[in-house]
Amino acid sequence: MQKLWNAWNGISLVKRIVAGLIVGAILGVVLPQAQVISVLGDLFVGALKALAPVLVFFLVMSSLAHHKEGKSTNMKTVILLYLLGTFLAAFSGVVASFLFPSTLVLTEGVSDLTPPGGIAEVLKTLLMNAVSNPIGSMVNANFIGVLVWAVILGLALRKASATTKEVLGNISDALSVAIRWVISCAPFGIMGLVFNTVSTTGLSAFGSYLHVIAVLVGCMFFVALVMNPVIVFFCTRKNPYPLVLKCLKNSGVMAFFTRSSAANIPVNMSLCEELGLDEDKYSVSIPLGATINMAGASITISVLTLAAANTLGIAVDFPTALLLSLVSAISACGASGVAGGSLLLIPMACSLFGIPSDVAMQVVGIGFIIGVIQDSCETALNSSSDVLFTASAEFYSRRKSGQNS
């Protein structure tokens, strides 16, 4: 058994995931009634979600407690890249909607969901999540609350004894090992997730929405493969594509199938370690990115809002569309603190054009229909760019330090 385990771990994780993907798809077609296979996917995502908040809490707290005065954290650069990337993604969604206008076949809305009333409500929810009970934040995977309390306690523990700091470090190391064990089971988890999708989701439901799906996915690919590399190049002054493709392969593929930025935080931290980044920096920037770096969400809000406007025959001028980009970017940053994610922010954006809430909620309903594709691509873009911008900020800092020296 030990030899089999070593041989299994000797194979590249990406190759094992691809194998799990293929097996899951085949089983979904051949044995769609064997729903027990989908339990593997539920167990995998559940394990990641269970460990991720605790890992983030102790990693950030330990990192800040051990932080030495005067040591650079790059957080200003990282946050700037997160916000810039989210805004440019929203703007890309607006431009794509003007070039390839979409219309929707309106359906019944989602009656049991309540969208936020405006940006002020989104920001209020975000701030209230920041000061929520730290234990409750970990239980409910409220990462903004986890991050805020980890920062506060980490700063407070800077004066703690060396023994206390060592205990924090040991707990962080133990959680990191546990996460590696879970990630090593990713091929089986992906097999279960793919099986569940193939066996339960028919493609016929997407027929009438192919155009809007194409615009959404095409825009996300443009941001991932064109816009983000340009941003990375300005930071590193090197060919950005090796880093971009590595982030998409190692982080984006996993996020695509788990459809959870929270579940992908441990995967991103492992990738940052593989890239040789400073743990003191990425242990803070990665969970922060899962909260505010929402390029995919801003694209979804922009594209579906303009599709609703086109469906109702509402003329949208460019200045108003530019304002939509800003609204989409700001509200997307608060998407993780709103029940229902980015889709429930669409009615707020629709209000810019006077679109009634009942119609806007029908658009939300369409969003849930195409969510298998839209949400998967959105999460892949969001999560992979967390690592991409974290690495870019650190490489930028290293380049500047080399020039100054």
mmCIF file of C-alpha atoms in Angstrom:
data_model
loop_
_atom_site.group_PDB
_atom_site.id
_atom_site.type_symbol
_atom_site.label_atom_id
_atom_site.label_comp_id
_atom_site.label_asym_id
_atom_site.label_seq_id
_atom_site.Cartn_x
_atom_site.Cartn_y
_atom_site.Cartn_z
ATOM 1 C CA MET A 1 0.000 0.000 0.000
ATOM 2 C CA GLN A 2 2.868 2.352 0.795
ATOM 3 C CA LYS A 3 4.352 1.762 -2.665
ATOM 4 C CA LEU A 4 0.975 2.419 -4.305
ATOM 5 C CA TRP A 5 0.555 5.611 -2.274
ATOM 6 C CA ASN A 6 4.038 6.835 -3.189
ATOM 7 C CA ALA A 7 3.454 6.002 -6.860
ATOM 8 C CA TRP A 8 0.134 7.854 -6.754
ATOM 9 C CA ASN A 9 1.724 10.948 -5.206
ATOM 10 C CA GLY A 10 4.558 10.723 -7.713
ATOM 11 C CA ILE A 11 2.132 11.567 -10.536
ATOM 12 C CA SER A 12 1.503 15.275 -11.202
ATOM 13 C CA LEU A 13 -1.619 16.511 -9.389
ATOM 14 C CA VAL A 14 -2.901 18.146 -12.573
ATOM 15 C CA LYS A 15 -2.614 14.833 -14.457
ATOM 16 C CA ARG A 16 -4.464 13.050 -11.644
ATOM 17 C CA ILE A 17 -7.212 15.703 -11.741
ATOM 18 C CA VAL A 18 -7.573 15.333 -15.523
ATOM 19 C CA ALA A 19 -7.898 11.576 -15.057
ATOM 20 C CA GLY A 20 -10.565 12.108 -12.401
ATOM 21 C CA LEU A 21 -12.376 14.529 -14.694
ATOM 22 C CA ILE A 22 -12.452 12.021 -17.573
ATOM 23 C CA VAL A 23 -13.570 9.121 -15.347
ATOM 24 C CA GLY A 24 -16.274 11.284 -13.750
ATOM 25 C CA ALA A 25 -17.627 12.347 -17.149
ATOM 26 C CA ILE A 26 -17.696 8.745 -18.419
ATOM 27 C CA LEU A 27 -19.450 7.484 -15.299
ATOM 28 C CA GLY A 28 -21.953 10.353 -15.515
ATOM 29 C CA VAL A 29 -22.952 9.204 -19.005
ATOM 30 C CA VAL A 30 -22.809 5.439 -18.414
ATOM 31 C CA LEU A 31 -24.110 5.227 -14.815
ATOM 32 C CA PRO A 32 -26.148 8.397 -14.171
ATOM 33 C CA GLN A 33 -28.227 6.606 -11.529
ATOM 34 C CA ALA A 34 -25.185 5.892 -9.316
ATOM 35 C CA GLN A 35 -25.542 9.142 -7.381
ATOM 36 C CA VAL A 36 -23.382 7.771 -4.578
ATOM 37 C CA ILE A 37 -20.366 8.764 -6.692
ATOM 38 C CA SER A 38 -21.319 12.444 -6.314
ATOM 39 C CA VAL A 39 -20.763 12.080 -2.544
ATOM 40 C CA LEU A 40 -17.008 12.134 -3.266
ATOM 41 C CA GLY A 41 -17.355 15.668 -4.622
ATOM 42 C CA ASP A 42 -19.446 16.795 -1.656
ATOM 43 C CA LEU A 43 -16.907 15.344 0.785
ATOM 44 C CA PHE A 44 -13.986 17.028 -0.990
ATOM 45 C CA VAL A 45 -15.559 20.497 -1.144
ATOM 46 C CA GLY A 46 -16.896 20.096 2.392
ATOM 47 C CA ALA A 47 -13.439 19.244 3.742
ATOM 48 C CA LEU A 48 -11.850 22.239 2.006
ATOM 49 C CA LYS A 49 -14.572 24.585 3.241
ATOM 50 C CA ALA A 50 -14.255 23.218 6.764
ATOM 51 C CA LEU A 51 -10.486 23.693 6.982
ATOM 52 C CA ALA A 52 -10.116 26.912 4.946
ATOM 53 C CA PRO A 53 -11.490 29.430 7.524
ATOM 54 C CA VAL A 54 -9.441 27.917 10.374
ATOM 55 C CA LEU A 55 -6.323 27.799 8.185
ATOM 56 C CA VAL A 56 -6.726 31.444 7.142
ATOM 57 C CA PHE A 57 -7.352 32.552 10.724
ATOM 58 C CA PHE A 58 -4.220 30.938 12.163
ATOM 59 C CA LEU A 59 -1.975 31.632 9.163
ATOM 60 C CA VAL A 60 -2.769 35.351 9.129
ATOM 61 C CA MET A 61 -2.580 35.635 12.927
ATOM 62 C CA SER A 62 0.735 33.759 13.072
ATOM 63 C CA SER A 63 2.157 35.706 10.141
ATOM 64 C CA LEU A 64 1.386 39.094 11.722
ATOM 65 C CA ALA A 65 2.527 37.985 15.179
ATOM 66 C CA HIS A 66 5.916 37.017 13.717
ATOM 67 C CA HIS A 67 6.118 40.096 11.472
ATOM 68 C CA LYS A 68 9.265 42.171 11.954
ATOM 69 C CA GLU A 69 9.027 45.960 12.037
ATOM 70 C CA GLY A 70 10.010 47.631 8.790
ATOM 71 C CA LYS A 71 9.440 44.537 6.636
ATOM 72 C CA SER A 72 7.449 45.247 3.462
ATOM 73 C CA THR A 73 4.056 43.549 3.055
ATOM 74 C CA ASN A 74 3.161 44.749 -0.491
ATOM 75 C CA MET A 75 -0.489 45.032 0.577
ATOM 76 C CA LYS A 76 -0.977 48.459 -1.040
ATOM 77 C CA THR A 77 0.186 47.109 -4.386
ATOM 78 C CA VAL A 78 -1.902 43.941 -4.046
ATOM 79 C CA ILE A 79 -5.084 45.845 -3.170
ATOM 80 C CA LEU A 80 -4.497 48.268 -6.059
ATOM 81 C CA LEU A 81 -4.132 45.353 -8.472
ATOM 82 C CA TYR A 82 -7.267 43.674 -7.081
ATOM 83 C CA LEU A 83 -9.386 46.827 -7.494
ATOM 84 C CA LEU A 84 -7.900 47.720 -10.892
ATOM 85 C CA GLY A 85 -8.461 44.193 -12.200
ATOM 86 C CA THR A 86 -12.072 44.146 -10.979
ATOM 87 C CA PHE A 87 -12.898 47.534 -12.540
ATOM 88 C CA LEU A 88 -11.246 46.722 -15.887
ATOM 89 C CA ALA A 89 -13.096 43.396 -15.966
ATOM 90 C CA ALA A 90 -16.423 45.199 -15.426
ATOM 91 C CA PHE A 91 -15.514 47.643 -18.194
ATOM 92 C CA SER A 92 -14.616 44.717 -20.474
ATOM 93 C CA GLY A 93 -18.058 43.261 -19.821
ATOM 94 C CA VAL A 94 -19.663 46.563 -20.808
ATOM 95 C CA VAL A 95 -17.619 46.826 -24.023
ATOM 96 C CA ALA A 96 -18.389 43.188 -24.921
ATOM 97 C CA SER A 97 -22.105 43.856 -24.382
ATOM 98 C CA PHE A 98 -21.951 46.828 -26.759
ATOM 99 C CA LEU A 99 -20.066 44.829 -29.409
ATOM 100 C CA PHE A 100 -22.205 41.683 -29.054
ATOM 101 C CA PRO A 101 -25.551 42.781 -27.567
ATOM 102 C CA SER A 102 -27.523 40.007 -25.883
ATOM 103 C CA THR A 103 -31.222 39.624 -25.205
ATOM 104 C CA LEU A 104 -32.894 37.242 -22.767
ATOM 105 C CA VAL A 105 -35.947 34.989 -22.806
ATOM 106 C CA LEU A 106 -37.395 36.083 -19.483
ATOM 107 C CA THR A 107 -38.557 33.372 -17.119
ATOM 108 C CA GLU A 108 -40.129 33.281 -13.699
ATOM 109 C CA GLY A 109 -38.065 34.980 -11.054
ATOM 110 C CA VAL A 110 -36.577 33.644 -7.851
ATOM 111 C CA SER A 111 -39.215 34.692 -5.353
ATOM 112 C CA ASP A 112 -37.558 33.618 -2.099
ATOM 113 C CA LEU A 113 -34.424 35.759 -2.523
ATOM 114 C CA THR A 114 -34.110 39.412 -1.574
ATOM 115 C CA PRO A 115 -31.525 41.535 -3.412
ATOM 116 C CA PRO A 116 -29.697 44.387 -1.652
ATOM 117 C CA GLY A 117 -31.295 47.818 -1.958
ATOM 118 C CA GLY A 118 -28.171 49.656 -3.088
ATOM 119 C CA ILE A 119 -24.422 50.012 -2.813
ATOM 120 C CA ALA A 120 -24.816 51.464 0.689
ATOM 121 C CA GLU A 121 -26.543 48.269 1.807
ATOM 122 C CA VAL A 122 -23.830 46.120 0.202
ATOM 123 C CA LEU A 123 -21.097 48.094 1.972
ATOM 124 C CA LYS A 124 -23.033 47.976 5.260
ATOM 125 C CA THR A 125 -23.304 44.193 4.965
ATOM 126 C CA LEU A 126 -19.586 44.007 4.255
ATOM 127 C CA LEU A 127 -18.738 46.127 7.296
ATOM 128 C CA MET A 128 -21.102 44.183 9.567
ATOM 129 C CA ASN A 129 -19.495 40.949 8.395
ATOM 130 C CA ALA A 130 -16.108 42.460 9.285
ATOM 131 C CA VAL A 131 -17.103 42.879 12.946
ATOM 132 C CA SER A 132 -19.123 39.694 13.352
ATOM 133 C CA ASN A 133 -18.205 37.163 16.016
ATOM 134 C CA PRO A 134 -14.859 35.540 15.050
ATOM 135 C CA ILE A 135 -15.994 32.031 15.987
ATOM 136 C CA GLY A 136 -19.244 32.524 14.055
ATOM 137 C CA SER A 137 -17.234 33.872 11.115
ATOM 138 C CA MET A 138 -15.188 30.668 10.978
ATOM 139 C CA VAL A 139 -18.290 28.483 11.304
ATOM 140 C CA ASN A 140 -20.145 30.388 8.545
ATOM 141 C CA ALA A 141 -17.067 30.843 6.305
ATOM 142 C CA ASN A 142 -17.383 34.634 6.566
ATOM 143 C CA PHE A 143 -13.854 35.342 5.353
ATOM 144 C CA ILE A 144 -13.946 39.104 5.773
ATOM 145 C CA GLY A 145 -14.735 38.559 9.474
ATOM 146 C CA VAL A 146 -12.096 35.840 9.754
ATOM 147 C CA LEU A 147 -9.525 38.108 8.116
ATOM 148 C CA VAL A 148 -10.318 41.194 10.221
ATOM 149 C CA TRP A 149 -10.141 39.365 13.554
ATOM 150 C CA ALA A 150 -7.017 37.471 12.506
ATOM 151 C CA VAL A 151 -5.337 40.807 11.687
ATOM 152 C CA ILE A 152 -6.435 42.367 15.000
ATOM 153 C CA LEU A 153 -5.293 39.397 17.105
ATOM 154 C CA GLY A 154 -2.096 38.995 15.080
ATOM 155 C CA LEU A 155 -1.126 42.625 15.715
ATOM 156 C CA ALA A 156 -2.024 42.266 19.401
ATOM 157 C CA LEU A 157 0.196 39.172 19.685
ATOM 158 C CA ARG A 158 3.316 40.886 18.365
ATOM 159 C CA LYS A 159 4.397 41.474 21.978
ATOM 160 C CA ALA A 160 3.615 37.874 22.969
ATOM 161 C CA SER A 161 6.282 35.484 24.175
ATOM 162 C CA ALA A 162 8.342 33.401 21.774
ATOM 163 C CA THR A 163 6.597 30.269 23.092
ATOM 164 C CA THR A 164 3.140 31.641 22.212
ATOM 165 C CA LYS A 165 4.302 32.580 18.730
ATOM 166 C CA GLU A 166 5.829 29.120 18.310
ATOM 167 C CA VAL A 167 2.510 27.489 19.239
ATOM 168 C CA LEU A 168 0.705 29.621 16.644
ATOM 169 C CA GLY A 169 3.292 28.620 14.061
ATOM 170 C CA ASN A 170 2.911 24.934 14.944
ATOM 171 C CA ILE A 171 -0.895 25.115 14.601
ATOM 172 C CA SER A 172 -0.530 26.840 11.210
ATOM 173 C CA ASP A 173 1.916 24.161 10.049
ATOM 174 C CA ALA A 174 -0.403 21.359 11.201
ATOM 175 C CA LEU A 175 -3.363 22.896 9.355
ATOM 176 C CA SER A 176 -1.223 23.291 6.224
ATOM 177 C CA VAL A 177 -0.330 19.591 6.348
ATOM 178 C CA ALA A 178 -4.001 18.653 6.785
ATOM 179 C CA ILE A 179 -4.885 20.801 3.781
ATOM 180 C CA ARG A 180 -2.221 19.064 1.680
ATOM 181 C CA TRP A 181 -3.771 15.716 2.579
ATOM 182 C CA VAL A 182 -7.192 16.932 1.453
ATOM 183 C CA ILE A 183 -5.800 18.418 -1.781
ATOM 184 C CA SER A 184 -4.111 15.098 -2.569
ATOM 185 C CA CYS A 185 -7.639 13.643 -2.753
ATOM 186 C CA ALA A 186 -8.651 16.245 -5.354
ATOM 187 C CA PRO A 187 -8.857 13.756 -8.278
ATOM 188 C CA PHE A 188 -11.570 11.773 -6.475
ATOM 189 C CA GLY A 189 -13.383 14.971 -5.475
ATOM 190 C CA ILE A 190 -13.276 16.303 -9.041
ATOM 191 C CA MET A 191 -14.532 12.932 -10.303
ATOM 192 C CA GLY A 192 -17.555 13.225 -7.997
ATOM 193 C CA LEU A 193 -18.235 16.848 -8.955
ATOM 194 C CA VAL A 194 -18.029 16.157 -12.697
ATOM 195 C CA PHE A 195 -20.187 13.050 -12.343
ATOM 196 C CA ASN A 196 -22.862 15.068 -10.526
ATOM 197 C CA THR A 197 -22.873 17.774 -13.208
ATOM 198 C CA VAL A 198 -22.968 15.376 -16.169
ATOM 199 C CA SER A 199 -25.606 13.063 -14.653
ATOM 200 C CA THR A 200 -28.033 15.731 -13.417
ATOM 201 C CA THR A 201 -27.658 18.748 -15.724
ATOM 202 C CA GLY A 202 -28.962 18.518 -19.265
ATOM 203 C CA LEU A 203 -27.563 20.826 -21.933
ATOM 204 C CA SER A 204 -31.010 21.576 -23.381
ATOM 205 C CA ALA A 205 -31.655 24.143 -20.653
ATOM 206 C CA PHE A 206 -28.853 26.307 -22.029
ATOM 207 C CA GLY A 207 -30.072 26.413 -25.646
ATOM 208 C CA SER A 208 -31.906 29.735 -25.490
ATOM 209 C CA TYR A 209 -29.091 31.378 -23.551
ATOM 210 C CA LEU A 210 -26.123 30.349 -25.694
ATOM 211 C CA HIS A 211 -25.440 33.921 -26.819
ATOM 212 C CA VAL A 212 -25.290 35.443 -23.355
ATOM 213 C CA ILE A 213 -23.221 32.468 -22.141
ATOM 214 C CA ALA A 214 -20.805 33.026 -25.037
ATOM 215 C CA VAL A 215 -20.479 36.735 -24.181
ATOM 216 C CA LEU A 216 -19.911 36.000 -20.493
ATOM 217 C CA VAL A 217 -17.381 33.218 -21.015
ATOM 218 C CA GLY A 218 -15.667 35.012 -23.910
ATOM 219 C CA CYS A 219 -15.237 38.128 -21.794
ATOM 220 C CA MET A 220 -13.817 36.106 -18.904
ATOM 221 C CA PHE A 221 -11.331 34.431 -21.244
ATOM 222 C CA PHE A 222 -10.355 37.860 -22.604
ATOM 223 C CA VAL A 223 -9.684 39.149 -19.104
ATOM 224 C CA ALA A 224 -7.744 36.009 -18.120
ATOM 225 C CA LEU A 225 -5.638 35.747 -21.279
ATOM 226 C CA VAL A 226 -5.284 39.348 -22.478
ATOM 227 C CA MET A 227 -6.084 41.972 -19.863
ATOM 228 C CA ASN A 228 -4.516 40.283 -16.832
ATOM 229 C CA PRO A 229 -1.270 39.469 -18.706
ATOM 230 C CA VAL A 230 -0.962 43.160 -19.623
ATOM 231 C CA ILE A 231 -1.271 44.107 -15.936
ATOM 232 C CA VAL A 232 1.298 41.447 -14.987
ATOM 233 C CA PHE A 233 3.714 42.671 -17.664
ATOM 234 C CA PHE A 234 3.651 46.215 -16.294
ATOM 235 C CA CYS A 235 4.546 44.795 -12.870
ATOM 236 C CA THR A 236 7.223 42.306 -13.888
ATOM 237 C CA ARG A 237 8.472 43.583 -17.272
ATOM 238 C CA LYS A 238 8.713 39.919 -18.335
ATOM 239 C CA ASN A 239 6.665 37.548 -20.472
ATOM 240 C CA PRO A 240 3.535 37.176 -18.291
ATOM 241 C CA TYR A 241 2.126 34.021 -19.856
ATOM 242 C CA PRO A 242 4.156 31.362 -17.980
ATOM 243 C CA LEU A 243 2.820 32.794 -14.694
ATOM 244 C CA VAL A 244 -0.701 33.367 -16.077
ATOM 245 C CA LEU A 245 -1.008 29.840 -17.463
ATOM 246 C CA LYS A 246 0.416 28.276 -14.288
ATOM 247 C CA CYS A 247 -2.170 30.115 -12.176
ATOM 248 C CA LEU A 248 -4.985 29.060 -14.504
ATOM 249 C CA LYS A 249 -3.793 25.442 -14.556
ATOM 250 C CA ASN A 250 -3.082 24.998 -10.849
ATOM 251 C CA SER A 251 -5.742 27.294 -9.368
ATOM 252 C CA GLY A 252 -8.313 28.030 -12.072
ATOM 253 C CA VAL A 253 -9.031 24.400 -12.982
ATOM 254 C CA MET A 254 -9.698 23.457 -9.349
ATOM 255 C CA ALA A 255 -11.854 26.555 -8.778
ATOM 256 C CA PHE A 256 -13.827 25.799 -11.953
ATOM 257 C CA PHE A 257 -15.039 22.487 -10.529
ATOM 258 C CA THR A 258 -15.427 23.420 -6.852
ATOM 259 C CA ARG A 259 -17.187 26.719 -7.751
ATOM 260 C CA SER A 260 -16.061 28.106 -4.405
ATOM 261 C CA SER A 261 -13.421 30.783 -3.812
ATOM 262 C CA ALA A 262 -13.410 29.822 -0.131
ATOM 263 C CA ALA A 263 -12.663 26.182 -0.905
ATOM 264 C CA ASN A 264 -9.861 27.254 -3.241
ATOM 265 C CA ILE A 265 -7.986 29.364 -0.671
ATOM 266 C CA PRO A 266 -5.835 26.404 0.484
ATOM 267 C CA VAL A 267 -5.099 25.514 -3.158
ATOM 268 C CA ASN A 268 -3.977 29.095 -3.825
ATOM 269 C CA MET A 269 -1.763 29.154 -0.743
ATOM 270 C CA SER A 270 -0.125 25.921 -1.843
ATOM 271 C CA LEU A 271 0.502 27.441 -5.278
ATOM 272 C CA CYS A 272 2.006 30.578 -3.713
ATOM 273 C CA GLU A 273 4.380 28.347 -1.750
ATOM 274 C CA GLU A 274 5.306 26.526 -4.971
ATOM 275 C CA LEU A 275 6.029 29.891 -6.637
ATOM 276 C CA GLY A 276 8.424 30.771 -3.817
ATOM 277 C CA LEU A 277 6.403 33.713 -2.510
ATOM 278 C CA ASP A 278 6.725 35.130 0.996
ATOM 279 C CA GLU A 279 4.244 33.410 3.339
ATOM 280 C CA ASP A 280 3.964 36.567 5.459
ATOM 281 C CA LYS A 281 2.514 38.304 2.412
ATOM 282 C CA TYR A 282 0.364 35.708 0.676
ATOM 283 C CA SER A 283 -1.192 34.447 3.921
ATOM 284 C CA VAL A 284 -2.960 37.822 4.092
ATOM 285 C CA SER A 285 -3.430 38.698 0.416
ATOM 286 C CA ILE A 286 -4.977 35.367 -0.681
ATOM 287 C CA PRO A 287 -7.945 35.380 1.767
ATOM 288 C CA LEU A 288 -8.351 39.116 1.091
ATOM 289 C CA GLY A 289 -8.521 38.378 -2.643
ATOM 290 C CA ALA A 290 -11.273 35.813 -2.038
ATOM 291 C CA THR A 291 -13.249 38.720 -0.570
ATOM 292 C CA ILE A 292 -12.587 41.721 -2.830
ATOM 293 C CA ASN A 293 -10.923 40.444 -6.020
ATOM 294 C CA MET A 294 -14.079 39.715 -8.017
ATOM 295 C CA ALA A 295 -13.362 40.263 -11.710
ATOM 296 C CA GLY A 296 -15.660 37.434 -12.788
ATOM 297 C CA ALA A 297 -18.507 38.718 -10.629
ATOM 298 C CA SER A 298 -18.207 42.239 -12.066
ATOM 299 C CA ILE A 299 -18.411 40.803 -15.606
ATOM 300 C CA THR A 300 -21.536 38.825 -14.728
ATOM 301 C CA ILE A 301 -23.251 41.890 -13.258
ATOM 302 C CA SER A 302 -22.367 44.119 -16.245
ATOM 303 C CA VAL A 303 -23.271 41.666 -18.998
ATOM 304 C CA LEU A 304 -26.586 40.439 -17.545
ATOM 305 C CA THR A 305 -27.682 43.979 -16.624
ATOM 306 C CA LEU A 306 -27.073 45.265 -20.161
ATOM 307 C CA ALA A 307 -28.757 42.138 -21.561
ATOM 308 C CA ALA A 308 -31.849 43.027 -19.507
ATOM 309 C CA ALA A 309 -31.713 46.597 -20.836
ATOM 310 C CA ASN A 310 -31.453 45.340 -24.425
ATOM 311 C CA THR A 311 -34.359 42.940 -23.887
ATOM 312 C CA LEU A 312 -36.586 45.819 -22.709
ATOM 313 C CA GLY A 313 -35.396 48.132 -25.501
ATOM 314 C CA ILE A 314 -33.720 50.593 -23.127
ATOM 315 C CA ALA A 315 -31.087 52.711 -24.860
ATOM 316 C CA VAL A 316 -27.862 52.920 -22.848
ATOM 317 C CA ASP A 317 -25.347 55.664 -23.604
ATOM 318 C CA PHE A 318 -21.645 55.198 -22.976
ATOM 319 C CA PRO A 319 -21.326 57.496 -19.911
ATOM 320 C CA THR A 320 -24.099 55.528 -18.185
ATOM 321 C CA ALA A 321 -22.399 52.275 -19.189
ATOM 322 C CA LEU A 322 -19.162 53.582 -17.675
ATOM 323 C CA LEU A 323 -21.056 54.300 -14.457
ATOM 324 C CA LEU A 324 -22.363 50.722 -14.614
ATOM 325 C CA SER A 325 -18.732 49.519 -14.724
ATOM 326 C CA LEU A 326 -17.991 51.407 -11.529
ATOM 327 C CA VAL A 327 -21.158 50.167 -9.794
ATOM 328 C CA SER A 328 -20.461 46.591 -10.898
ATOM 329 C CA ALA A 329 -16.886 46.740 -9.611
ATOM 330 C CA ILE A 330 -17.805 48.232 -6.229
ATOM 331 C CA SER A 331 -20.737 45.905 -5.643
ATOM 332 C CA ALA A 332 -18.751 42.855 -6.829
ATOM 333 C CA CYS A 333 -16.197 43.524 -4.088
ATOM 334 C CA GLY A 334 -19.011 42.938 -1.603
ATOM 335 C CA ALA A 335 -20.441 39.902 -3.384
ATOM 336 C CA SER A 336 -18.921 37.419 -0.963
ATOM 337 C CA GLY A 337 -20.809 39.071 1.913
ATOM 338 C CA VAL A 338 -24.220 38.853 0.215
ATOM 339 C CA ALA A 339 -26.361 35.724 0.215
ATOM 340 C CA GLY A 340 -26.579 34.426 -3.336
ATOM 341 C CA GLY A 341 -23.301 35.929 -4.530
ATOM 342 C CA SER A 342 -22.950 38.105 -7.611
ATOM 343 C CA LEU A 343 -26.344 37.247 -9.124
ATOM 344 C CA LEU A 344 -28.274 38.997 -6.345
ATOM 345 C CA LEU A 345 -26.406 42.228 -7.108
ATOM 346 C CA ILE A 346 -27.911 42.380 -10.604
ATOM 347 C CA PRO A 347 -31.201 44.052 -9.486
ATOM 348 C CA MET A 348 -29.199 46.847 -7.900
ATOM 349 C CA ALA A 349 -27.325 47.443 -11.160
ATOM 350 C CA CYS A 350 -30.579 47.192 -13.129
ATOM 351 C CA SER A 351 -32.002 50.035 -11.028
ATOM 352 C CA LEU A 352 -29.568 52.380 -12.824
ATOM 353 C CA PHE A 353 -31.740 51.976 -15.920
ATOM 354 C CA GLY A 354 -35.118 51.973 -14.171
ATOM 355 C CA ILE A 355 -35.649 48.251 -14.753
ATOM 356 C CA PRO A 356 -38.401 46.993 -12.398
ATOM 357 C CA SER A 357 -37.301 44.656 -9.631
ATOM 358 C CA ASP A 358 -39.628 41.859 -10.774
ATOM 359 C CA VAL A 359 -37.960 41.858 -14.199
ATOM 360 C CA ALA A 360 -34.517 42.085 -12.603
ATOM 361 C CA MET A 361 -35.283 39.047 -10.456
ATOM 362 C CA GLN A 362 -36.219 37.146 -13.607
ATOM 363 C CA VAL A 363 -32.706 37.929 -14.840
ATOM 364 C CA VAL A 364 -31.399 36.508 -11.558
ATOM 365 C CA GLY A 365 -33.432 33.373 -12.289
ATOM 366 C CA ILE A 366 -31.720 33.083 -15.683
ATOM 367 C CA GLY A 367 -28.406 33.508 -13.909
ATOM 368 C CA PHE A 368 -29.157 30.442 -11.797
ATOM 369 C CA ILE A 369 -30.099 28.463 -14.914
ATOM 370 C CA ILE A 370 -26.773 29.172 -16.630
ATOM 371 C CA GLY A 371 -24.907 29.107 -13.316
ATOM 372 C CA VAL A 372 -23.247 25.746 -13.984
ATOM 373 C CA ILE A 373 -21.170 27.429 -16.699
ATOM 374 C CA GLN A 374 -21.226 31.077 -15.599
ATOM 375 C CA ASP A 375 -20.380 30.473 -11.937
ATOM 376 C CA SER A 376 -17.658 27.929 -12.751
ATOM 377 C CA CYS A 377 -15.862 30.298 -15.123
ATOM 378 C CA GLU A 378 -16.423 33.248 -12.785
ATOM 379 C CA THR A 379 -14.874 31.434 -9.809
ATOM 380 C CA ALA A 380 -11.951 30.200 -11.912
ATOM 381 C CA LEU A 381 -11.147 33.774 -12.996
ATOM 382 C CA ASN A 382 -11.612 35.230 -9.507
ATOM 383 C CA SER A 383 -9.521 32.640 -7.710
ATOM 384 C CA SER A 384 -6.665 32.258 -10.198
ATOM 385 C CA SER A 385 -6.165 36.031 -10.349
ATOM 386 C CA ASP A 386 -5.770 36.109 -6.543
ATOM 387 C CA VAL A 387 -2.478 34.228 -6.934
ATOM 388 C CA LEU A 388 -1.607 36.066 -10.146
ATOM 389 C CA PHE A 389 -1.824 39.530 -8.586
ATOM 390 C CA THR A 390 -0.214 38.430 -5.313
ATOM 391 C CA ALA A 391 2.768 37.086 -7.266
ATOM 392 C CA SER A 392 2.873 40.157 -9.525
ATOM 393 C CA ALA A 393 2.982 42.497 -6.530
ATOM 394 C CA GLU A 394 5.862 40.584 -4.975
ATOM 395 C CA PHE A 395 7.800 40.368 -8.247
ATOM 396 C CA TYR A 396 7.250 44.113 -8.717
ATOM 397 C CA SER A 397 8.651 44.739 -5.243
ATOM 398 C CA ARG A 398 11.681 42.547 -5.954
ATOM 399 C CA ARG A 399 12.290 44.322 -9.265
ATOM 400 C CA LYS A 400 12.140 47.741 -7.595
ATOM 401 C CA SER A 401 14.459 46.605 -4.788
ATOM 402 C CA GLY A 402 16.936 45.317 -7.367
ATOM 403 C CA GLN A 403 16.869 48.647 -9.230
ATOM 404 C CA ASN A 404 17.329 50.676 -6.034
ATOM 405 C CA SER A 405 20.220 48.527 -4.868
#
